[in-house]
Structures are given as structure tokens and as C-alpha cells.
């Protein structure tokens, strides 16, 4: 039963069956394009997103970075949400390595809406960094795992395209979004130029992300991946886990959403914790406690085997995934409520 690790869906460990698939993987040197399992994973990812081609990368961070560097040149502007993962948690890679200027936009609704896109597309003038790229995030991590609809994405993407920008989705958890909206990932991908998704989060693989787009874009992205040191050799061992994840673990994401819904309901029922509302929730639950109470609650719960991440002095996040059962969720909620009431 313990520990119940709700820090993130990145903590999942490969199952016995997944490990067997990895062991049995046929491999080759992927930098030469000779790893049949990587090639199959990339074709599968392209097929699932309806895009022409895909590229396996070691992480979501590198997937986003390679996308930005492929879309933008030195001094170009990329419109990023103030709460986006790319801006907040990826080490400033786009500025450090690409001299790309972050144009920070309001994404408090989870999306950067068309009027906000317009605001950042300033007239051509030597004083301004020209906006070249709009980056959206779905699901939106800091907005509580909110899933955006294909229509919401489309309206912002159309505005950006009208103004000559490319559009990238950081879809680390795009399969959670598609499960929440009961739509296919193709519906998201059809209105944008590139989409990155992670196999190492709720899908349960140990490593990897797929960047998807037009063939010419992916050819250029492959060059950037190599420059950044992300060209891997016998990566079929990892790709086999990704294929297994895409075949077996997409449909079950709904269970994680049900568990998150249950967890939120149990926690809000106790009257001591405020559970944040989310119009289209997925596998995350964000909670508020009185100012300064988060660190103490975190320590007390960790001592009883319930692990989660504090986001600020009074806010914490719980994430459900394939390595936590419904029973563990119920027990975790009891422990969190007991400790919150005692502190
Ligand atoms: C929305 C989002 N994008 C990108 C990433 C980066 O993925 P990685 O940890 O594989 O670099 C994460 C990781 O949690 C994420 O939540």
C-alpha cells in the first residue's frame, strides 16, 4: 500500500511486461536511422497525431526546445504563457541556447486566447523582436491539469497563422486531454504545426517524448536534436517501452482521471482543505491550505508514506497515475485529511 507516490505521473515504473518488451526489442544505430523499433515508434506517433513524421527525443524538455529552435531563429520572439512549463521549468533553454525572446502572455484561463496573440504581434519595427511562434500547453500543468478543447486550440492557432506565426503544442499530456474531451489527438494536431507528447508520464514508459510535424520540419528538428546531443544509438530498447505504452496505456488514462476526481471529492469533503475547481479536469488535483501550512503538511504526510509536491506556501499538487490504485487513493485522502486537521 505505501508509499503512495502522488508527486507526479513521471514516477511510474516500467511493468514486468513492458520490461520484457524492452528486453526483446530489435535494435540498430538510430543516428544512422537503422533502429527498426525507433522507426516503428516514430511512425506510430505520426499515425496517432495524423502528422507526416515524428522524432523520438530523450525528454519533453528537449522536445519543446528542439521545436522552438526549429521554428525560431536568433532574436525571434516565441509567445509563451506566463504559467507555461516551457517558461517556468525548462531552464530558460530557448534563451540560453537559441537566443529566442520569450513574449510572455496571459494564460490564466489555460490558453493564450486570440486577442492575447494579437497583442503580441506588433508591427514590423526595428525596436521589436518579431513574434514567430505561439506555444500552447495541453493539458495545462500549472492550471491544475486543465484539458483544453480542440476548438479552443484551433481559434488561437488560426489567429497566429493569420499573422504568419507557427504554432507548437507542448502536449506532454495530450492523451489525457483527448481522454477528457473524448476526442482524438489528431483533432488537436490538425490545427498546429508541431506537437510534442511524452511517453514517460501517464503512459508509463521510463524515458522519451515524440515531436510530431511535417516531414521537412522533422528533418530540421533531427538536426537540432543531434546538435544538442540528443541523438541516441540503440534507442530501440526505449522505443519498445514507448510502443508498449501507446498500445496498452492510452485507454486506461480514464482510470487516473476517475481516481483524481475521487481524491478531490474526498479531500474537499473534509472541510479543512480547499480543492481548486477545474472545468475539464484530468489526473491532477491542486489544493489550498492556510498560508504557510504546506511545508508542515508535506512533512507529516511524507512520514506516513503519502508523497506529493508543494507548489507554494499554501498550495500543493497531487497527481494520479497507473502505479496508484483506487484503494491507495482512498487511504491517501484519509491520511492527508487527518494530518491537515491536526496541524
Ligand atoms: C507540461 C509539461 N511539459 C513538458 C514537461 C517536460 O518533460 P520532461 O520532464 O520529460 O523533460 C513536463 C514535465 O513534467 C510538463 O509537465
Short mmCIF file of N, CA and C in Angstrom, two decimals, residues 36-182:
data_model
loop_
_atom_site.label_atom_id
_atom_site.label_comp_id
_atom_site.label_asym_id
_atom_site.label_seq_id
_atom_site.Cartn_x
_atom_site.Cartn_y
_atom_site.Cartn_z
N UNK A 36 15.07 -0.33 -36.05
CA UNK A 36 13.72 -0.61 -36.54
C UNK A 36 12.63 -0.31 -35.51
N UNK A 37 12.97 -0.45 -34.23
CA UNK A 37 11.95 -0.22 -33.20
C UNK A 37 11.70 1.28 -33.03
N UNK A 38 12.77 2.08 -33.10
CA UNK A 38 12.59 3.54 -33.06
C UNK A 38 11.77 3.97 -34.28
N UNK A 39 12.13 3.43 -35.44
CA UNK A 39 11.40 3.82 -36.66
C UNK A 39 9.91 3.49 -36.52
N UNK A 40 9.63 2.33 -35.93
CA UNK A 40 8.23 1.93 -35.77
C UNK A 40 7.52 2.86 -34.78
N UNK A 41 8.21 3.24 -33.70
CA UNK A 41 7.59 4.16 -32.72
C UNK A 41 7.30 5.52 -33.38
N UNK A 42 8.26 6.00 -34.16
CA UNK A 42 8.07 7.31 -34.80
C UNK A 42 6.92 7.25 -35.81
N UNK A 43 6.82 6.14 -36.54
CA UNK A 43 5.69 6.00 -37.48
C UNK A 43 4.37 5.92 -36.73
N UNK A 44 4.38 5.21 -35.62
CA UNK A 44 3.15 5.08 -34.81
C UNK A 44 2.72 6.45 -34.28
N UNK A 45 3.70 7.23 -33.79
CA UNK A 45 3.38 8.57 -33.25
C UNK A 45 2.83 9.47 -34.35
N UNK A 46 3.43 9.40 -35.54
CA UNK A 46 2.94 10.21 -36.66
C UNK A 46 1.50 9.78 -36.98
N UNK A 47 1.25 8.49 -36.98
CA UNK A 47 -0.10 7.98 -37.28
C UNK A 47 -1.11 8.44 -36.25
N UNK A 48 -0.74 8.40 -34.97
CA UNK A 48 -1.69 8.78 -33.90
C UNK A 48 -2.02 10.27 -33.93
N UNK A 49 -1.05 11.08 -34.36
CA UNK A 49 -1.29 12.53 -34.39
C UNK A 49 -1.78 12.99 -35.76
N UNK A 50 -1.69 12.12 -36.76
CA UNK A 50 -2.10 12.49 -38.11
C UNK A 50 -1.09 13.43 -38.77
N UNK A 51 0.12 13.46 -38.22
CA UNK A 51 1.15 14.33 -38.81
C UNK A 51 2.07 13.49 -39.69
N UNK A 52 2.86 14.17 -40.53
CA UNK A 52 3.65 13.42 -41.52
C UNK A 52 4.77 12.59 -40.90
N UNK A 53 5.39 13.13 -39.85
CA UNK A 53 6.57 12.46 -39.31
C UNK A 53 6.71 12.76 -37.82
N UNK A 54 7.57 11.97 -37.17
CA UNK A 54 7.81 12.17 -35.73
C UNK A 54 9.26 11.85 -35.41
N UNK A 55 9.71 12.37 -34.27
CA UNK A 55 11.11 12.21 -33.85
C UNK A 55 11.12 11.86 -32.36
N UNK A 56 11.85 10.79 -32.01
CA UNK A 56 11.98 10.41 -30.60
C UNK A 56 13.07 11.24 -29.93
N UNK A 57 12.74 11.81 -28.78
CA UNK A 57 13.72 12.59 -28.02
C UNK A 57 13.78 12.07 -26.60
N UNK A 58 14.89 12.37 -25.90
CA UNK A 58 15.02 11.82 -24.54
C UNK A 58 14.03 12.39 -23.53
N UNK A 59 13.52 13.60 -23.75
CA UNK A 59 12.64 14.20 -22.74
C UNK A 59 11.68 15.20 -23.38
N UNK A 60 10.66 15.57 -22.60
CA UNK A 60 9.72 16.60 -23.05
C UNK A 60 10.42 17.94 -23.17
N UNK A 61 11.33 18.20 -22.25
CA UNK A 61 12.08 19.47 -22.29
C UNK A 61 12.86 19.58 -23.59
N UNK A 62 13.52 18.49 -23.98
CA UNK A 62 14.26 18.57 -25.25
C UNK A 62 13.30 18.63 -26.44
N UNK A 63 12.16 17.97 -26.32
CA UNK A 63 11.16 18.03 -27.40
C UNK A 63 10.69 19.46 -27.62
N UNK A 64 10.40 20.17 -26.52
CA UNK A 64 9.96 21.56 -26.65
C UNK A 64 11.10 22.45 -27.17
N UNK A 65 12.30 22.23 -26.62
CA UNK A 65 13.44 23.07 -27.02
C UNK A 65 13.74 22.89 -28.51
N UNK A 66 13.78 21.66 -28.95
CA UNK A 66 14.05 21.39 -30.37
C UNK A 66 12.95 22.02 -31.24
N UNK A 67 11.72 21.95 -30.78
CA UNK A 67 10.62 22.57 -31.55
C UNK A 67 10.84 24.07 -31.67
N UNK A 68 11.13 24.73 -30.55
CA UNK A 68 11.31 26.19 -30.57
C UNK A 68 12.50 26.56 -31.45
N UNK A 69 13.61 25.83 -31.31
CA UNK A 69 14.81 26.15 -32.10
C UNK A 69 14.58 25.90 -33.59
N UNK A 70 13.73 24.95 -33.91
CA UNK A 70 13.45 24.66 -35.33
C UNK A 70 12.52 25.73 -35.92
N UNK A 71 11.58 26.21 -35.11
CA UNK A 71 10.64 27.23 -35.61
C UNK A 71 11.26 28.63 -35.64
N UNK A 72 12.16 28.92 -34.68
CA UNK A 72 12.62 30.31 -34.50
C UNK A 72 14.12 30.45 -34.76
N UNK A 73 14.52 31.64 -35.15
CA UNK A 73 15.95 31.97 -35.25
C UNK A 73 16.35 32.92 -34.13
N UNK A 74 17.62 33.27 -34.10
CA UNK A 74 18.16 34.23 -33.11
C UNK A 74 17.38 35.52 -33.10
N UNK A 75 16.93 35.97 -31.94
CA UNK A 75 16.23 37.25 -31.84
C UNK A 75 14.75 37.19 -32.16
N UNK A 76 14.28 36.03 -32.60
CA UNK A 76 12.83 35.88 -32.83
C UNK A 76 12.10 35.76 -31.50
N UNK A 77 10.82 36.10 -31.52
CA UNK A 77 10.01 36.00 -30.31
C UNK A 77 9.12 34.77 -30.34
N UNK A 78 9.00 34.12 -29.19
CA UNK A 78 8.06 33.00 -29.04
C UNK A 78 7.04 33.41 -27.98
N UNK A 79 5.76 33.39 -28.32
CA UNK A 79 4.71 33.75 -27.36
C UNK A 79 4.49 32.55 -26.44
N UNK A 80 4.75 32.77 -25.14
CA UNK A 80 4.65 31.69 -24.14
C UNK A 80 3.73 32.13 -23.01
N UNK A 81 2.94 31.22 -22.49
CA UNK A 81 2.09 31.53 -21.34
C UNK A 81 2.93 31.83 -20.10
N UNK A 82 2.48 32.81 -19.30
CA UNK A 82 3.20 33.16 -18.06
C UNK A 82 3.31 31.96 -17.13
N UNK A 83 2.33 31.06 -17.22
CA UNK A 83 2.34 29.88 -16.36
C UNK A 83 2.78 28.61 -17.10
N UNK A 84 3.33 28.78 -18.28
CA UNK A 84 3.66 27.59 -19.08
C UNK A 84 4.87 26.85 -18.53
N UNK A 85 4.92 25.57 -18.83
CA UNK A 85 6.05 24.75 -18.42
C UNK A 85 7.32 25.22 -19.12
N UNK A 86 7.21 25.56 -20.40
CA UNK A 86 8.42 25.97 -21.16
C UNK A 86 9.07 27.17 -20.49
N UNK A 87 8.26 28.13 -20.06
CA UNK A 87 8.81 29.34 -19.46
C UNK A 87 9.32 29.10 -18.04
N UNK A 88 8.59 28.29 -17.28
CA UNK A 88 8.88 28.18 -15.85
C UNK A 88 9.83 27.07 -15.44
N UNK A 89 9.82 25.98 -16.22
CA UNK A 89 10.51 24.78 -15.71
C UNK A 89 11.49 24.14 -16.69
N UNK A 90 11.90 24.86 -17.71
CA UNK A 90 12.79 24.21 -18.68
C UNK A 90 14.14 24.93 -18.78
N UNK A 91 14.51 25.55 -17.65
CA UNK A 91 15.86 26.10 -17.53
C UNK A 91 16.17 27.27 -18.45
N UNK A 92 15.13 27.89 -19.00
CA UNK A 92 15.38 29.01 -19.91
C UNK A 92 16.13 28.58 -21.16
N UNK A 93 15.97 27.32 -21.56
CA UNK A 93 16.73 26.75 -22.68
C UNK A 93 16.59 27.53 -23.96
N UNK A 94 15.38 28.02 -24.24
CA UNK A 94 15.19 28.71 -25.53
C UNK A 94 16.02 29.99 -25.61
N UNK A 95 16.20 30.68 -24.46
CA UNK A 95 17.03 31.89 -24.45
C UNK A 95 18.51 31.51 -24.36
N UNK A 96 18.83 30.54 -23.50
CA UNK A 96 20.23 30.17 -23.29
C UNK A 96 20.85 29.59 -24.56
N UNK A 97 20.09 28.80 -25.28
CA UNK A 97 20.68 28.07 -26.40
C UNK A 97 20.25 28.58 -27.77
N UNK A 98 19.14 29.32 -27.83
CA UNK A 98 18.65 29.74 -29.14
C UNK A 98 18.54 31.24 -29.31
N UNK A 99 18.83 32.02 -28.25
CA UNK A 99 18.64 33.47 -28.30
C UNK A 99 17.23 33.82 -28.74
N UNK A 100 16.27 32.99 -28.32
CA UNK A 100 14.86 33.25 -28.64
C UNK A 100 14.27 34.07 -27.49
N UNK A 101 13.48 35.09 -27.84
CA UNK A 101 12.95 36.03 -26.84
C UNK A 101 11.57 35.55 -26.39
N UNK A 102 11.38 35.28 -25.09
CA UNK A 102 10.05 34.90 -24.62
C UNK A 102 9.13 36.12 -24.60
N UNK A 103 8.01 36.04 -25.29
CA UNK A 103 6.98 37.09 -25.25
C UNK A 103 5.90 36.54 -24.32
N UNK A 104 5.89 37.06 -23.09
CA UNK A 104 5.11 36.40 -22.03
C UNK A 104 3.65 36.83 -22.08
N UNK A 105 2.77 35.86 -22.26
CA UNK A 105 1.35 36.14 -22.48
C UNK A 105 0.50 35.61 -21.33
N UNK A 106 -0.69 36.19 -21.21
CA UNK A 106 -1.63 35.76 -20.18
C UNK A 106 -2.23 34.40 -20.56
N UNK A 107 -2.02 33.41 -19.69
CA UNK A 107 -2.64 32.09 -19.93
C UNK A 107 -3.39 31.64 -18.67
N UNK A 108 -3.95 32.64 -17.94
CA UNK A 108 -4.61 32.27 -16.68
C UNK A 108 -5.86 31.41 -16.92
N UNK A 109 -6.38 31.42 -18.14
CA UNK A 109 -7.51 30.54 -18.45
C UNK A 109 -7.02 29.16 -18.89
N UNK A 110 -5.69 29.00 -19.01
CA UNK A 110 -5.12 27.75 -19.52
C UNK A 110 -4.74 27.86 -20.98
N UNK A 111 -5.31 28.85 -21.67
CA UNK A 111 -4.99 29.04 -23.09
C UNK A 111 -4.49 30.47 -23.30
N UNK A 112 -3.80 30.70 -24.40
CA UNK A 112 -3.48 32.07 -24.81
C UNK A 112 -4.50 32.41 -25.89
N UNK A 113 -5.45 33.24 -25.54
CA UNK A 113 -6.59 33.48 -26.44
C UNK A 113 -6.22 34.37 -27.61
N UNK A 114 -7.04 34.37 -28.69
CA UNK A 114 -6.69 35.11 -29.91
C UNK A 114 -6.34 36.57 -29.66
N UNK A 115 -7.08 37.26 -28.78
CA UNK A 115 -6.77 38.69 -28.57
C UNK A 115 -5.40 38.87 -27.94
N UNK A 116 -4.99 37.91 -27.11
CA UNK A 116 -3.66 37.96 -26.49
C UNK A 116 -2.58 37.67 -27.54
N UNK A 117 -2.88 36.77 -28.48
CA UNK A 117 -1.95 36.52 -29.58
C UNK A 117 -1.78 37.81 -30.39
N UNK A 118 -2.90 38.46 -30.69
CA UNK A 118 -2.87 39.73 -31.46
C UNK A 118 -2.00 40.77 -30.76
N UNK A 119 -2.16 40.86 -29.45
CA UNK A 119 -1.45 41.88 -28.67
C UNK A 119 0.07 41.72 -28.80
N UNK A 120 0.51 40.47 -28.95
CA UNK A 120 1.95 40.23 -29.02
C UNK A 120 2.51 40.28 -30.44
N UNK A 121 1.62 40.42 -31.43
CA UNK A 121 2.10 40.52 -32.81
C UNK A 121 2.19 41.99 -33.16
N UNK A 122 3.30 42.62 -32.80
CA UNK A 122 3.43 44.06 -33.01
C UNK A 122 3.88 44.33 -34.44
N UNK A 123 3.67 45.55 -34.91
CA UNK A 123 4.04 45.85 -36.29
C UNK A 123 5.55 45.65 -36.50
N UNK A 124 5.90 45.39 -37.73
CA UNK A 124 7.31 45.21 -38.05
C UNK A 124 8.05 46.52 -37.79
N UNK A 125 9.03 46.47 -36.93
CA UNK A 125 9.70 47.70 -36.48
C UNK A 125 11.02 47.26 -35.85
N UNK A 126 12.09 48.02 -36.11
CA UNK A 126 13.40 47.59 -35.60
C UNK A 126 13.45 47.48 -34.07
N UNK A 127 12.51 48.11 -33.39
CA UNK A 127 12.54 48.06 -31.93
C UNK A 127 12.04 46.75 -31.35
N UNK A 128 11.29 46.00 -32.13
CA UNK A 128 10.60 44.82 -31.58
C UNK A 128 11.20 43.51 -32.04
N UNK A 129 11.21 42.53 -31.13
CA UNK A 129 11.55 41.16 -31.55
C UNK A 129 10.32 40.61 -32.27
N UNK A 130 10.46 40.18 -33.52
CA UNK A 130 9.26 39.71 -34.25
C UNK A 130 8.75 38.39 -33.70
N UNK A 131 7.42 38.34 -33.46
CA UNK A 131 6.83 37.08 -32.97
C UNK A 131 6.81 36.08 -34.12
N UNK A 132 7.35 34.90 -33.89
CA UNK A 132 7.40 33.86 -34.94
C UNK A 132 6.63 32.61 -34.55
N UNK A 133 6.40 32.46 -33.22
CA UNK A 133 5.86 31.18 -32.75
C UNK A 133 4.91 31.40 -31.59
N UNK A 134 3.82 30.64 -31.60
CA UNK A 134 2.91 30.59 -30.45
C UNK A 134 3.03 29.20 -29.84
N UNK A 135 3.28 29.13 -28.52
CA UNK A 135 3.34 27.84 -27.83
C UNK A 135 2.15 27.71 -26.89
N UNK A 136 1.38 26.64 -27.05
CA UNK A 136 0.26 26.35 -26.16
C UNK A 136 0.58 25.09 -25.36
N UNK A 137 -0.11 24.91 -24.24
CA UNK A 137 0.17 23.74 -23.38
C UNK A 137 -1.14 23.01 -23.08
N UNK A 138 -1.16 21.71 -23.34
CA UNK A 138 -2.39 20.93 -23.15
C UNK A 138 -2.04 19.49 -22.82
N UNK A 139 -2.41 18.98 -21.63
CA UNK A 139 -3.10 19.68 -20.57
C UNK A 139 -2.19 20.75 -19.95
N UNK A 140 -2.81 21.72 -19.27
CA UNK A 140 -2.01 22.80 -18.69
C UNK A 140 -1.68 22.46 -17.24
N UNK A 141 -0.38 22.23 -17.03
CA UNK A 141 0.07 21.73 -15.72
C UNK A 141 -0.27 22.69 -14.58
N UNK A 142 0.22 23.95 -14.67
CA UNK A 142 0.00 24.88 -13.54
C UNK A 142 -1.45 25.33 -13.42
N UNK A 143 -2.28 25.08 -14.43
CA UNK A 143 -3.71 25.37 -14.31
C UNK A 143 -4.45 24.11 -13.87
N UNK A 144 -3.77 23.27 -13.10
CA UNK A 144 -4.43 22.14 -12.46
C UNK A 144 -4.68 20.96 -13.38
N UNK A 145 -3.90 20.84 -14.46
CA UNK A 145 -4.12 19.72 -15.39
C UNK A 145 -5.34 19.95 -16.25
N UNK A 146 -5.70 21.21 -16.45
CA UNK A 146 -6.86 21.56 -17.27
C UNK A 146 -6.68 21.08 -18.71
N UNK A 147 -7.72 20.42 -19.24
CA UNK A 147 -7.69 19.98 -20.65
C UNK A 147 -8.40 21.02 -21.51
N UNK A 148 -7.71 21.50 -22.54
CA UNK A 148 -8.32 22.45 -23.48
C UNK A 148 -8.99 21.67 -24.60
N UNK A 149 -10.05 22.23 -25.15
CA UNK A 149 -10.76 21.54 -26.24
C UNK A 149 -10.05 21.78 -27.57
N UNK A 150 -10.29 20.93 -28.55
CA UNK A 150 -9.71 21.17 -29.88
C UNK A 150 -10.15 22.53 -30.44
N UNK A 151 -11.38 22.97 -30.14
CA UNK A 151 -11.88 24.26 -30.68
C UNK A 151 -11.10 25.43 -30.07
N UNK A 152 -10.82 25.35 -28.78
CA UNK A 152 -10.07 26.43 -28.12
C UNK A 152 -8.68 26.55 -28.73
N UNK A 153 -8.04 25.40 -28.93
CA UNK A 153 -6.71 25.40 -29.54
C UNK A 153 -6.80 25.98 -30.97
N UNK A 154 -7.81 25.54 -31.69
CA UNK A 154 -7.94 25.95 -33.09
C UNK A 154 -8.10 27.46 -33.22
N UNK A 155 -8.92 28.08 -32.35
CA UNK A 155 -9.17 29.51 -32.54
C UNK A 155 -7.89 30.32 -32.29
N UNK A 156 -7.08 29.93 -31.31
CA UNK A 156 -5.81 30.65 -31.09
C UNK A 156 -4.83 30.36 -32.22
N UNK A 157 -4.80 29.11 -32.68
CA UNK A 157 -3.87 28.74 -33.75
C UNK A 157 -4.22 29.49 -35.04
N UNK A 158 -5.52 29.63 -35.30
CA UNK A 158 -5.92 30.34 -36.53
C UNK A 158 -5.46 31.79 -36.50
N UNK A 159 -5.62 32.42 -35.34
CA UNK A 159 -5.18 33.81 -35.19
C UNK A 159 -3.67 33.92 -35.44
N UNK A 160 -2.93 32.98 -34.86
CA UNK A 160 -1.47 33.00 -35.02
C UNK A 160 -1.09 32.79 -36.48
N UNK A 161 -1.73 31.84 -37.13
CA UNK A 161 -1.41 31.56 -38.54
C UNK A 161 -1.72 32.77 -39.43
N UNK A 162 -2.83 33.41 -39.11
CA UNK A 162 -3.22 34.60 -39.87
C UNK A 162 -2.12 35.66 -39.84
N UNK A 163 -1.38 35.68 -38.74
CA UNK A 163 -0.33 36.69 -38.57
C UNK A 163 1.06 36.14 -38.90
N UNK A 164 1.08 34.97 -39.54
CA UNK A 164 2.35 34.41 -40.03
C UNK A 164 3.17 33.65 -39.00
N UNK A 165 2.57 33.35 -37.84
CA UNK A 165 3.30 32.61 -36.81
C UNK A 165 3.10 31.11 -37.00
N UNK A 166 4.05 30.33 -36.52
CA UNK A 166 3.85 28.89 -36.41
C UNK A 166 3.27 28.61 -35.02
N UNK A 167 2.70 27.41 -34.87
CA UNK A 167 2.08 27.06 -33.57
C UNK A 167 2.59 25.69 -33.11
N UNK A 168 3.03 25.66 -31.85
CA UNK A 168 3.52 24.41 -31.24
C UNK A 168 2.67 24.10 -30.01
N UNK A 169 2.32 22.84 -29.85
CA UNK A 169 1.66 22.43 -28.59
C UNK A 169 2.65 21.63 -27.75
N UNK A 170 2.85 22.09 -26.50
CA UNK A 170 3.51 21.26 -25.51
C UNK A 170 2.42 20.32 -25.00
N UNK A 171 2.35 19.17 -25.63
CA UNK A 171 1.31 18.19 -25.28
C UNK A 171 1.90 17.06 -24.46
N UNK A 172 2.70 17.42 -23.46
CA UNK A 172 3.29 16.39 -22.59
C UNK A 172 2.21 15.38 -22.19
N UNK A 173 0.99 15.91 -21.92
CA UNK A 173 -0.13 15.04 -21.50
C UNK A 173 -1.32 15.19 -22.47
N UNK A 174 -1.04 15.21 -23.76
CA UNK A 174 -2.11 15.43 -24.73
C UNK A 174 -3.10 14.25 -24.74
N UNK A 175 -2.62 13.06 -24.40
CA UNK A 175 -3.56 11.92 -24.37
C UNK A 175 -4.54 12.03 -23.19
N UNK A 176 -4.11 12.71 -22.12
CA UNK A 176 -5.06 13.00 -21.03
C UNK A 176 -6.11 13.99 -21.51
N UNK A 177 -5.67 14.98 -22.30
CA UNK A 177 -6.63 15.96 -22.83
C UNK A 177 -7.63 15.28 -23.74
N UNK A 178 -7.14 14.40 -24.61
CA UNK A 178 -8.06 13.76 -25.56
C UNK A 178 -9.02 12.81 -24.83
N UNK A 179 -8.54 12.18 -23.74
CA UNK A 179 -9.45 11.32 -22.95
C UNK A 179 -10.52 12.19 -22.28
N UNK A 180 -10.12 13.36 -21.76
CA UNK A 180 -11.09 14.22 -21.07
C UNK A 180 -12.15 14.76 -22.03
N UNK A 181 -11.74 15.08 -23.26
CA UNK A 181 -12.70 15.65 -24.23
C UNK A 181 -13.30 14.59 -25.14
N UNK A 182 -12.85 13.34 -24.94
CA UNK A 182 -13.36 12.26 -25.76
C UNK A 182 -13.16 12.56 -27.26
#
